[in-house]
Coordinates of C-alpha atoms and ligand atoms in Angstrom, one line a residue:
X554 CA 96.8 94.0 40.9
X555 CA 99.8 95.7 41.7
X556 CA 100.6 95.9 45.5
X557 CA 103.0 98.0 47.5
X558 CA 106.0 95.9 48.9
X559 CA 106.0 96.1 52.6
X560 CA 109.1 97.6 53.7
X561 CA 110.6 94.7 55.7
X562 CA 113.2 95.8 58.7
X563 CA 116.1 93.4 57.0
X564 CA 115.2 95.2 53.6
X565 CA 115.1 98.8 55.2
X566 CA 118.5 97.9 56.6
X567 CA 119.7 96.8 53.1
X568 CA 118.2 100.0 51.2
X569 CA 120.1 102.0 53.9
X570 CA 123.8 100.5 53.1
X571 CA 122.6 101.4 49.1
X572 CA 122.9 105.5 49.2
X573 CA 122.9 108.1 52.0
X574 CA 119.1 109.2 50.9
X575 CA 117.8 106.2 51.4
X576 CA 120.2 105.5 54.5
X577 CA 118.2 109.2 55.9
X578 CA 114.8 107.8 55.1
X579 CA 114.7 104.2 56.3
X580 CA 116.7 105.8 59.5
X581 CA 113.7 107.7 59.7
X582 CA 111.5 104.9 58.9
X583 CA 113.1 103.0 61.6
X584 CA 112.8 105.5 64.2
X585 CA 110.4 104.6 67.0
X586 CA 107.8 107.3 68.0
X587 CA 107.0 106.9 71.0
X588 CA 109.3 106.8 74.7
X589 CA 107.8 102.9 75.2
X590 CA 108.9 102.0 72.0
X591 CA 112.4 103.6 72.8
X592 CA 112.5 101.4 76.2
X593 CA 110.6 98.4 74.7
X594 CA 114.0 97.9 72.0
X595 CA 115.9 97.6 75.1
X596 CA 113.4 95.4 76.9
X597 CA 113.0 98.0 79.0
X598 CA 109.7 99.5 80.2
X599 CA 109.2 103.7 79.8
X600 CA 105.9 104.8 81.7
X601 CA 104.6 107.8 84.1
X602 CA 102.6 108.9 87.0
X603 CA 99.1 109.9 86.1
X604 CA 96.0 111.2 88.5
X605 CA 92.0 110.2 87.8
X606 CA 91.7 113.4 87.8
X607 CA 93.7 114.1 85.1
X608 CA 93.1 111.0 82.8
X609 CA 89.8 111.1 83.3
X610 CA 89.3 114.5 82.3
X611 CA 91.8 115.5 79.4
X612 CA 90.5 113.3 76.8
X613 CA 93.8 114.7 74.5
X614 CA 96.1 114.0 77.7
X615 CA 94.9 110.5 78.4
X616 CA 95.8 109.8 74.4
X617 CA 99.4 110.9 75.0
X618 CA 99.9 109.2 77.9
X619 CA 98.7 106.0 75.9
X620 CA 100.9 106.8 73.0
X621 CA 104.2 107.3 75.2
X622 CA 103.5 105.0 78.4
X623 CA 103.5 101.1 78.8
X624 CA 103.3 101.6 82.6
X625 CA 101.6 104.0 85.1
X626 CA 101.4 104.8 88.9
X627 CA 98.1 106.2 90.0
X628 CA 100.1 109.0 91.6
X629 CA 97.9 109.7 94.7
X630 CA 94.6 107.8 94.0
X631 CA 96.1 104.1 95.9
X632 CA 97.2 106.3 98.9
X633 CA 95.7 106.0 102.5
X634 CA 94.0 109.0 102.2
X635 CA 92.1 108.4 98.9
X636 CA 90.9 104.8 98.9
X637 CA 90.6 104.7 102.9
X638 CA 88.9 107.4 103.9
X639 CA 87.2 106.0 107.1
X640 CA 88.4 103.3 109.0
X641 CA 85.8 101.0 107.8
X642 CA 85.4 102.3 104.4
X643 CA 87.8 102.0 101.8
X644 CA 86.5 103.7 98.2
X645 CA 88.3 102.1 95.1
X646 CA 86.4 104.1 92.4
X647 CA 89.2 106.1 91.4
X648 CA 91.9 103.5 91.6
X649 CA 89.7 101.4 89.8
X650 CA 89.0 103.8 86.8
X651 CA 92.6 103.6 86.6
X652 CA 93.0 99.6 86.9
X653 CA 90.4 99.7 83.9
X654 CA 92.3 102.7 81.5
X655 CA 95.2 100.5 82.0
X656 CA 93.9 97.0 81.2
X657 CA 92.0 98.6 78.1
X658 CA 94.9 100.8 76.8
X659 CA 97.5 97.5 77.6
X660 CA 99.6 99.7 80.1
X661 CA 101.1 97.8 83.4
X662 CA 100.3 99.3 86.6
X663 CA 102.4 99.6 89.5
X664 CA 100.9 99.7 93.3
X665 CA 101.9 103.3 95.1
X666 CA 101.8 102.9 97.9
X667 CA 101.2 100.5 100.9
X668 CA 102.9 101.9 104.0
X669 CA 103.7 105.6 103.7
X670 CA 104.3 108.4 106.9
X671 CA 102.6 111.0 104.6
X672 CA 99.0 111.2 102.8
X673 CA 97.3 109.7 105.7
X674 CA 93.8 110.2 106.1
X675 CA 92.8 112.6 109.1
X676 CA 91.4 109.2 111.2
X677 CA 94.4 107.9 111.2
X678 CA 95.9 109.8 114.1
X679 CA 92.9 109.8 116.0
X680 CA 92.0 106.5 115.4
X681 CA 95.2 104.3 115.8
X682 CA 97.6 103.5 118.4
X683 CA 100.1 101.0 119.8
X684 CA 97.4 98.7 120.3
X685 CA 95.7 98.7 117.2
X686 CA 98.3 99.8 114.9
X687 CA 99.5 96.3 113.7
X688 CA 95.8 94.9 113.1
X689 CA 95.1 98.5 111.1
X690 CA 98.4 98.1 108.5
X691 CA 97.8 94.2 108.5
X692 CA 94.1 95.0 107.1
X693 CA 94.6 97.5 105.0
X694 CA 97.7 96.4 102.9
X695 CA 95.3 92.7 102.8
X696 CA 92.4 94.4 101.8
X697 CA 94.2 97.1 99.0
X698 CA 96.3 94.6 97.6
X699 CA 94.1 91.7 97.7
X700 CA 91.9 94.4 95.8
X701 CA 93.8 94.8 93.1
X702 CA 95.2 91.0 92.8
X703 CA 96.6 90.1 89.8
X704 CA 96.8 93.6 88.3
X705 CA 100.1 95.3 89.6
X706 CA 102.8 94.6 88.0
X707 CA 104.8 96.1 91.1
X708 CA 104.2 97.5 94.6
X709 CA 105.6 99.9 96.3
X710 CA 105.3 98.3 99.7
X711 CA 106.8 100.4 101.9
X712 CA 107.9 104.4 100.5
X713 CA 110.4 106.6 102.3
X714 CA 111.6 104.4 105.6
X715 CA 115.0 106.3 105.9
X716 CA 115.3 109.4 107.6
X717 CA 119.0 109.7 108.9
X718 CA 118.1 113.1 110.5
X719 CA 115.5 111.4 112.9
X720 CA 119.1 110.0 115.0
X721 CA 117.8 106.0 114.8
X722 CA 120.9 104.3 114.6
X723 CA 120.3 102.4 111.2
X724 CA 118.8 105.8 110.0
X725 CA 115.1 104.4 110.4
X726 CA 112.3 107.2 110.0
X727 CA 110.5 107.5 113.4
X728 CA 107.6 107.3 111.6
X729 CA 103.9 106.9 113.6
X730 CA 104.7 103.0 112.0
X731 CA 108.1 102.3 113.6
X732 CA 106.9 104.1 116.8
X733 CA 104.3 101.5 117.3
X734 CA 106.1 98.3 116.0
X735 CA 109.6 98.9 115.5
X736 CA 111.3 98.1 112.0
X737 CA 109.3 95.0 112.1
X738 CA 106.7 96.7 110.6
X739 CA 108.7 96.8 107.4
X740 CA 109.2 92.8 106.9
X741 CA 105.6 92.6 108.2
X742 CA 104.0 95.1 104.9
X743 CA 106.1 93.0 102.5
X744 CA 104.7 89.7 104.0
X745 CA 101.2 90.5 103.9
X746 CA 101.7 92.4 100.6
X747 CA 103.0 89.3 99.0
X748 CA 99.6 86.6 100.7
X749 CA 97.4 88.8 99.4
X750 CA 99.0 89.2 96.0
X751 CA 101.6 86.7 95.2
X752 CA 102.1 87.1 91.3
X753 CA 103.0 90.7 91.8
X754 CA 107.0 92.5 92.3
X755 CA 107.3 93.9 95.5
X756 CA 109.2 97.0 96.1
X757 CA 110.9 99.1 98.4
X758 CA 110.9 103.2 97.2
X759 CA 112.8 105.9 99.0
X760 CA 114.4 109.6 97.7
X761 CA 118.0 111.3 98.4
X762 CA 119.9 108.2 96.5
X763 CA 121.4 110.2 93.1
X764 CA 124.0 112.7 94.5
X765 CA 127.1 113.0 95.5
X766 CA 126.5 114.7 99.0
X767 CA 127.1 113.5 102.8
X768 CA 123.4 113.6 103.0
X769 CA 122.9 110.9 99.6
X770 CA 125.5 109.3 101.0
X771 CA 124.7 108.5 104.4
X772 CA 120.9 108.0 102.5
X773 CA 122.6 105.3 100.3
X774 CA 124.1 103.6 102.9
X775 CA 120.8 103.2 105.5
X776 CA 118.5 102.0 101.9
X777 CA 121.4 99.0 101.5
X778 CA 121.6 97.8 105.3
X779 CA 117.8 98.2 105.4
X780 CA 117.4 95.7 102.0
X781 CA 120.4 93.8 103.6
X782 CA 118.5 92.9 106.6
X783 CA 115.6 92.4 104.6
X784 CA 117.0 90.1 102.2
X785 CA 119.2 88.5 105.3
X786 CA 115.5 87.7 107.2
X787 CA 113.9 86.3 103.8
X788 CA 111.5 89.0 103.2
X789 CA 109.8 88.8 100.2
X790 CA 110.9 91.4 98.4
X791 CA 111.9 91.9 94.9
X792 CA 113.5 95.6 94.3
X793 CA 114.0 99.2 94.9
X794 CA 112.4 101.9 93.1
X795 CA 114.8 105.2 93.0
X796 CA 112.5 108.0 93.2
X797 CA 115.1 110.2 91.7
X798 CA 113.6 113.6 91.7
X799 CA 116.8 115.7 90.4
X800 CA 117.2 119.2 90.5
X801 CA 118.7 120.6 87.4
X802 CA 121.0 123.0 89.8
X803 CA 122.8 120.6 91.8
X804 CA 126.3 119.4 90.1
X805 CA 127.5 117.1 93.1
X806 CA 126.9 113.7 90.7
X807 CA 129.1 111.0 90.7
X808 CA 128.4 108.5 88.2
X809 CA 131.0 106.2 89.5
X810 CA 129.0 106.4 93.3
X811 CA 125.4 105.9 91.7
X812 CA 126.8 103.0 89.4
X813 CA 128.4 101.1 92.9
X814 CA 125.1 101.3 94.8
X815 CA 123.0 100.2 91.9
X816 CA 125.8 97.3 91.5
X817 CA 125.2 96.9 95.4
X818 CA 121.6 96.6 95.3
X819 CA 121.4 94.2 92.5
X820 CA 124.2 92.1 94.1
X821 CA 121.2 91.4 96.8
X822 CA 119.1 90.1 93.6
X823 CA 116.7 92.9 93.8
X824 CA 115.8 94.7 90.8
X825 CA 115.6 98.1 90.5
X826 CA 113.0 100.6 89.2
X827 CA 113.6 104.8 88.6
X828 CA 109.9 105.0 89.8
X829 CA 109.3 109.1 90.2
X830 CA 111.8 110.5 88.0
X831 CA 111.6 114.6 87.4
X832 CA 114.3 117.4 86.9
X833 CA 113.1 120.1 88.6
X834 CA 113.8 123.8 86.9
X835 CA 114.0 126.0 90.0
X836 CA 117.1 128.2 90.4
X837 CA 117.3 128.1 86.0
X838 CA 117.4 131.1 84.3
X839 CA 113.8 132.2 83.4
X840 CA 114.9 131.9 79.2
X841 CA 113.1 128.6 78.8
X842 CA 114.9 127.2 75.9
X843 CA 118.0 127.5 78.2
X844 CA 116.1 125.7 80.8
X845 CA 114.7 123.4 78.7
X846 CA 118.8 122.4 77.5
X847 CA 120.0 122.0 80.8
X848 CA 116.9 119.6 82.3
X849 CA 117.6 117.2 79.1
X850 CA 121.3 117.6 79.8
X851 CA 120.5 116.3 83.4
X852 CA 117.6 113.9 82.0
X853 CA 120.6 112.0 79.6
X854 CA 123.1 112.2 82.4
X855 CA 121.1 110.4 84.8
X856 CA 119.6 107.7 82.7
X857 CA 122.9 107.1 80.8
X858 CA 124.6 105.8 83.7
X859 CA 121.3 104.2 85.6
X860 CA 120.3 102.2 82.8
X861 CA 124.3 100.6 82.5
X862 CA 123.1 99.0 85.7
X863 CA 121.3 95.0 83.9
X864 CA 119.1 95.0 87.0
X865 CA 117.4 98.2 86.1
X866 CA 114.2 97.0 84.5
X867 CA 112.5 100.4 83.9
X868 CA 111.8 104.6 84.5
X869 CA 108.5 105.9 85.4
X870 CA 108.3 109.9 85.4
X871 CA 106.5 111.9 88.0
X872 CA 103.9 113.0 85.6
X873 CA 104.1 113.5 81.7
X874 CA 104.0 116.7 81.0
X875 CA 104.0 120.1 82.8
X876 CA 100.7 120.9 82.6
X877 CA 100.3 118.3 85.5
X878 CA 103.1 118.3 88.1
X879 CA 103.5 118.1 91.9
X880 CA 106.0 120.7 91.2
X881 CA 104.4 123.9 90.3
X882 CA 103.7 123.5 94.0
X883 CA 106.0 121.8 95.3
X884 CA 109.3 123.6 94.2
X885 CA 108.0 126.6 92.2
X886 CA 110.3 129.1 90.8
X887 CA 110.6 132.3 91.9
X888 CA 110.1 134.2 89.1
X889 CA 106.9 132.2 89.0
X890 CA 107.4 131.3 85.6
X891 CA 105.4 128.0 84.8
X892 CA 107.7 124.7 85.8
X893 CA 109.3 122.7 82.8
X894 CA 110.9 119.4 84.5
X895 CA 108.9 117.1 82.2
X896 CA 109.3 114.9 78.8
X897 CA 106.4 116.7 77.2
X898 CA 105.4 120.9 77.5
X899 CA 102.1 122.0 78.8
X900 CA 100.4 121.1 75.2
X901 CA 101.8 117.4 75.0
X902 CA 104.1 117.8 72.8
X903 CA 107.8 116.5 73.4
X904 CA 110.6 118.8 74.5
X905 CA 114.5 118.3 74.7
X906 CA 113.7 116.6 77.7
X907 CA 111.6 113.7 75.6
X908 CA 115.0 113.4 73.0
X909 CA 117.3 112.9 76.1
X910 CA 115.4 110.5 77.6
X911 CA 114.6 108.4 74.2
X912 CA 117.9 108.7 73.4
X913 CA 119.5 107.2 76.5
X914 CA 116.9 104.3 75.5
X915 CA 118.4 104.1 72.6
X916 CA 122.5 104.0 73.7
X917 CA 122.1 101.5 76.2
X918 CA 124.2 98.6 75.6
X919 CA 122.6 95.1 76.2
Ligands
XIL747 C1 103.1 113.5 95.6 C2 102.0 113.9 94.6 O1 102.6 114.1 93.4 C3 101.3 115.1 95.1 O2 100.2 115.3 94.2 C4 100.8 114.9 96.5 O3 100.2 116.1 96.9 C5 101.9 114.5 97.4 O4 102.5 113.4 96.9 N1 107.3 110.9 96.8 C6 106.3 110.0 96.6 C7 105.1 110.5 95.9 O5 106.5 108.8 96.8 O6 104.0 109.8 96.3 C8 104.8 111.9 96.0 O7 103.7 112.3 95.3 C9 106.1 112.7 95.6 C10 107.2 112.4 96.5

């Protein structure tokens, strides 16, 4: 019986040196489909934020995000204020629904997050003080973590420690946490984090990194003494995760500054993650296809010169597409017109934004 030869990649390479139609269609043949498959070429992972809500309800959505993701952060459901909502009670239904989309559909799952000022449930400031506040954090992060042992690929231990404004010397956020325990309560989260689940990456994830402004600057500069000390007092921890949520407006970026401080932080041997990245669209013109060019424009920039940095071992998105994002509300425009700042449009299908990012996949040099 006469059978198809397989395309083999050596052959489809071959076939393309023959003639120019053949080079078009095995280039086509050879074209991943997918943003993992971009990352994957590079040994780099591509994955996104997603909500229980959202997964569990759009059957079409929670396809797409299987198709395009090999990694996902439950983006509020491991928070304080959804899986303890009483101080004895913690729920895990919803963070387990997403442990189990993730195992079945072979996605990695990063942890987000263990010590956090914001999201906290209304007990929390009734509830704890000086006195109680190091026995609270010890038994939650043991009791989250060790919950979800052997399933995170990475957590986010502690999220959004520097706040220069706040006037602590080493630009610490006086957070309800370093009130109580002082900056101790950083090394402490990591320690416990890694008992209670010791095969997992452990991360520190902050905002305000990417531009070239006094107030990124000054932001750099307190995250690197911060994982400096941490690193100098053998704290186990293994990276930083840029949140990196851009604004399509601002100009102020410096490759050359960005590049330094990712050299910086991997010179610590700490790897480094762009955990929440989105372009926000606010201050565009309302013409949406000019909008949509100048969000992939900063999508490419970005990524081109993060991902030159070895130690950068993948990008999550904050969300897939914009039917789901923090920013309708968060940074709405004012003409009101529905926010674009993801890789896929509000029906799941790719925009510009998508091409950019597969294509900075696709120009990184190994
Ligand atoms: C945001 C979620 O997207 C929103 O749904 C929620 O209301 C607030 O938190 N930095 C973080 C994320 O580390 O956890 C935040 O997520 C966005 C900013």
């Amino acid at each position: 019986m006469f059978k198809k030869p397989r395309l083999t990649r050596r052959k489809a390479i071959y076939l393309g040196g023959a003639a120019l139609g053949t080079t078009l269609l095995t280039g086509w043949l050879r074209q991943p489909k997918s943003l993992k498959a971009y990352a994957a070429r590079k040994g780099l992972l591509y994955g996104a934020a997603g909500a229980y809500s959202k997964l569990s309800e759009n059957q079409e959505f929670a396809k797409r995000f299987i198709e395009e993701c090999a990694i996902l952060t439950p983006e509020n459901d491991l928070k304080w204020k959804a899986i303890h909502p009483q101080p004895n009670q913690y729920d895990f239904s919803q963070g387990d629904w997403l442990a189990n989309f993730a195992q079945r559909h072979q996605l990695k799952m990063r942890g987000h997050t263990l010590v956090w000022h914001a999201y906290m449930p209304d007990w929390f400031k009734e509830t704890v003080d000086r006195q109680n506040a190091e026995s609270t954090l010890v038994e939650h992060i043991t009791t989250v973590a060790g919950h979800y042992q052997g399933l995170i690929h990475s957590w986010d231990v502690v999220n959004e420690a520097i706040k220069v404004e706040d006037g602590h010397p080493l630009g610490l956020r006086k957070s309800a946490w370093f009130n109580w325990l002082g900056e101790d309560y950083i090394d402490l989260a990591f320690r416990v984090a890694s008992e209670a689940d010791p095969k997992a990456m452990f991360f520190y994830n902050d905002y305000g990194l990417d531009y070239d402004t006094e107030y990124d600057e000054n932001r750099r500069n307190a995250v690197l003494n911060l994982l400096e000390r941490l690193k100098a007092r053998g704290t186990p921890i293994h990276g930083l995760g840029l949140q990196a949520h851009l604004l399509a407006k601002e100009k102020r970026f410096n490759a050359e500054k960005l590049r330094q401080f990712l050299r910086d932080v991997a010179s610590l041997d700490l790897k480094i993650m762009i955990t929440e990245l989105d372009v926000s669209d606010k201050g565009l013109p309302y013409d949406y296809q000019k909008r949509d060019r100048r969000v992939a424009e900063v999508y490419e920039m970005y990524l081109s010169t993060v991902l030159e940095e070895p130690n950068v071992i993948g990008v999550l998105t904050w969300g897939l597409s914009d039917r789901y994002t923090w920013l309708s509300k968060h940074r709405p425009r004012n003409d009101n017109a529905p926010v674009r700042p993801l890789p896929l449009d509000r029906e799941f299908k790719p925009k510009l934004a998508w091409e950019s990012i597969a294509r900075s996949f696709e120009t990184v040099n190994l």
